[in-house]
Amino acid sequence: MTTAQVPFKTAFPFWQLSLAAPSVSASTQRDMFIFTGSTVLTLCVLILGVFFLIRDVSREKRLSRLRSDFVSAVSHELKTPLTLIRLYGETLLHGGEFKPGERRSFYEIITRESERLTHLIERVLDFSRIDRGQKEYRLQEGDLLPAIARTVEVYGQHLVRRGFSVETELASVLPPLKFDPDAVSQAVLNLMDNAAKYGGESKFIGIRMWNEDNRVMFEVEDHGIGIPVEEHEKIFQQFYRSRSSRGKGGYGLGLFLVRHIMEAHGGRVELDSDPGRGSRFRLLFPVPEGSPGAAGLESPPSASDQNITS
Ligand code: ADP
């Protein structure tokens, strides 16, 4: 079939073709605008709701996985010292022939493992008090130096016996400040314990304390495995343990407690570390305004007042 195409103008020379959209009144336009707006708004709210829901669920899942890892890590940590205590207790109980010094070394193992148990239980109890918002600190004004020096001395001797080289440089005078001696000593212990645990082959632990810009600084340094920058924040979270720390014993609460303790003192904890280069953890205690000797030294002490080395 053939079709002839005749232009409109030729066919109807006196006609005009006008095309117009159906007229929409102002009120219909407003209704459409409201309808579109509310649909977009509802969609946005829905998308946001789904986003927050997914985020909450994955956070809950992560926390519950961390909690279950924590329970199994603590159970494992409890099992080792308990097994050793039972084993050496039974050996001593059943008597028999012992080589010279053997009996004493068994007693030492039992004492060391009981201390480990006490330390572990204290940490878990502290964490549970913090978790329930019931942890209380007893801040009293005094000299931080002897409180810290005692802990450093006792734990330092213990590390030296395990083959570590512990170098300490503690300022001889510090301004008085408010602190909880037990909590501070726990923070110091946790940092020294980590320096030993993650200190690698070098077996070096450096400890410094000085007064600078209205703050008392306490620092623990090791030359061990170090911590990548992307983990600097995470390691202070509850139960967090980095991949490199697997197999080293622990349950990711030490640094969480250290941070909590420092916040309760109005201070903070700082970290300077890189993988393979070692780490420096620094506790900063604020010195109250007007305290004698508040300004203090401008740099860490250069001469060591005390030196525990292997
Ligand atoms: P734990 O040592 O029981 O795992 P912590 O809260 O004390 O728990 O430490 C959290 C994580 O931070 C550790 O698992 C480890 O990966 C890392 N960490 C802590 N201290 C050091 C350190 N001195 N050197 C390297 N890594 C460290």
Short mmCIF file of C-alpha atoms and ligand atoms in Angstrom, two decimals, residues 123 190-191 194-195 197-199 222 225-227 231 235 237 240-245 249-256 279 281, ligand 1:
data_model
loop_
_atom_site.label_atom_id
_atom_site.label_comp_id
_atom_site.label_asym_id
_atom_site.label_seq_id
_atom_site.Cartn_x
_atom_site.Cartn_y
_atom_site.Cartn_z
CA ARG A 123 40.55 -6.92 86.30
CA ASN A 190 48.93 -3.01 82.98
CA LEU A 191 51.33 -0.88 80.92
CA ASN A 194 51.96 -5.15 78.07
CA ALA A 195 55.50 -3.84 77.48
CA LYS A 197 54.17 -9.18 76.65
CA TYR A 198 54.56 -7.31 73.36
CA GLY A 199 58.19 -6.20 73.85
CA ASP A 222 59.25 -0.92 74.75
CA ILE A 225 56.15 -5.34 67.86
CA GLY A 226 54.54 -1.88 67.87
CA ILE A 227 50.98 -0.96 66.87
CA GLU A 231 44.62 0.45 65.71
CA ILE A 235 43.11 -0.99 71.36
CA GLN A 237 38.06 -0.42 73.38
CA TYR A 240 39.76 -5.45 71.51
CA ARG A 241 42.90 -7.49 70.73
CA SER A 242 44.94 -7.01 67.61
CA ARG A 243 45.72 -9.91 65.29
CA SER A 244 49.40 -9.79 66.21
CA SER A 245 48.61 -10.35 69.89
CA GLY A 249 47.45 -14.48 76.52
CA GLY A 250 45.10 -11.66 77.48
CA TYR A 251 41.51 -10.64 76.97
CA GLY A 252 41.55 -7.03 75.78
CA LEU A 253 40.63 -5.26 79.01
CA GLY A 254 43.94 -3.82 80.25
CA LEU A 255 44.02 -0.66 78.16
CA PHE A 256 40.27 -0.12 78.46
CA SER A 279 55.57 1.65 71.65
CA PHE A 281 52.34 4.72 76.38
P1 ADP B 1 45.43 -7.69 76.28
O1 ADP B 1 46.90 -7.39 76.40
O2 ADP B 1 44.91 -8.46 77.43
O3 ADP B 1 45.08 -8.26 74.95
P2 ADP B 1 45.05 -4.83 76.43
O4 ADP B 1 43.78 -4.05 76.55
O5 ADP B 1 46.08 -4.61 77.48
O6 ADP B 1 44.60 -6.33 76.34
O7 ADP B 1 45.67 -4.50 75.01
C1 ADP B 1 44.85 -4.49 73.86
C2 ADP B 1 45.69 -4.78 72.64
O8 ADP B 1 46.60 -3.71 72.41
C3 ADP B 1 46.58 -6.01 72.79
O9 ADP B 1 45.88 -7.18 72.46
C4 ADP B 1 47.70 -5.71 71.82
O10 ADP B 1 47.30 -6.06 70.52
C5 ADP B 1 47.81 -4.19 71.87
N1 ADP B 1 48.93 -3.72 72.74
C6 ADP B 1 48.83 -3.28 74.01
N2 ADP B 1 50.03 -2.90 74.47
C7 ADP B 1 50.92 -3.10 73.47
C8 ADP B 1 52.34 -2.89 73.33
N3 ADP B 1 53.08 -2.39 74.32
N4 ADP B 1 52.90 -3.21 72.14
C9 ADP B 1 52.14 -3.70 71.12
N5 ADP B 1 50.82 -3.92 71.19
C10 ADP B 1 50.21 -3.62 72.35
#
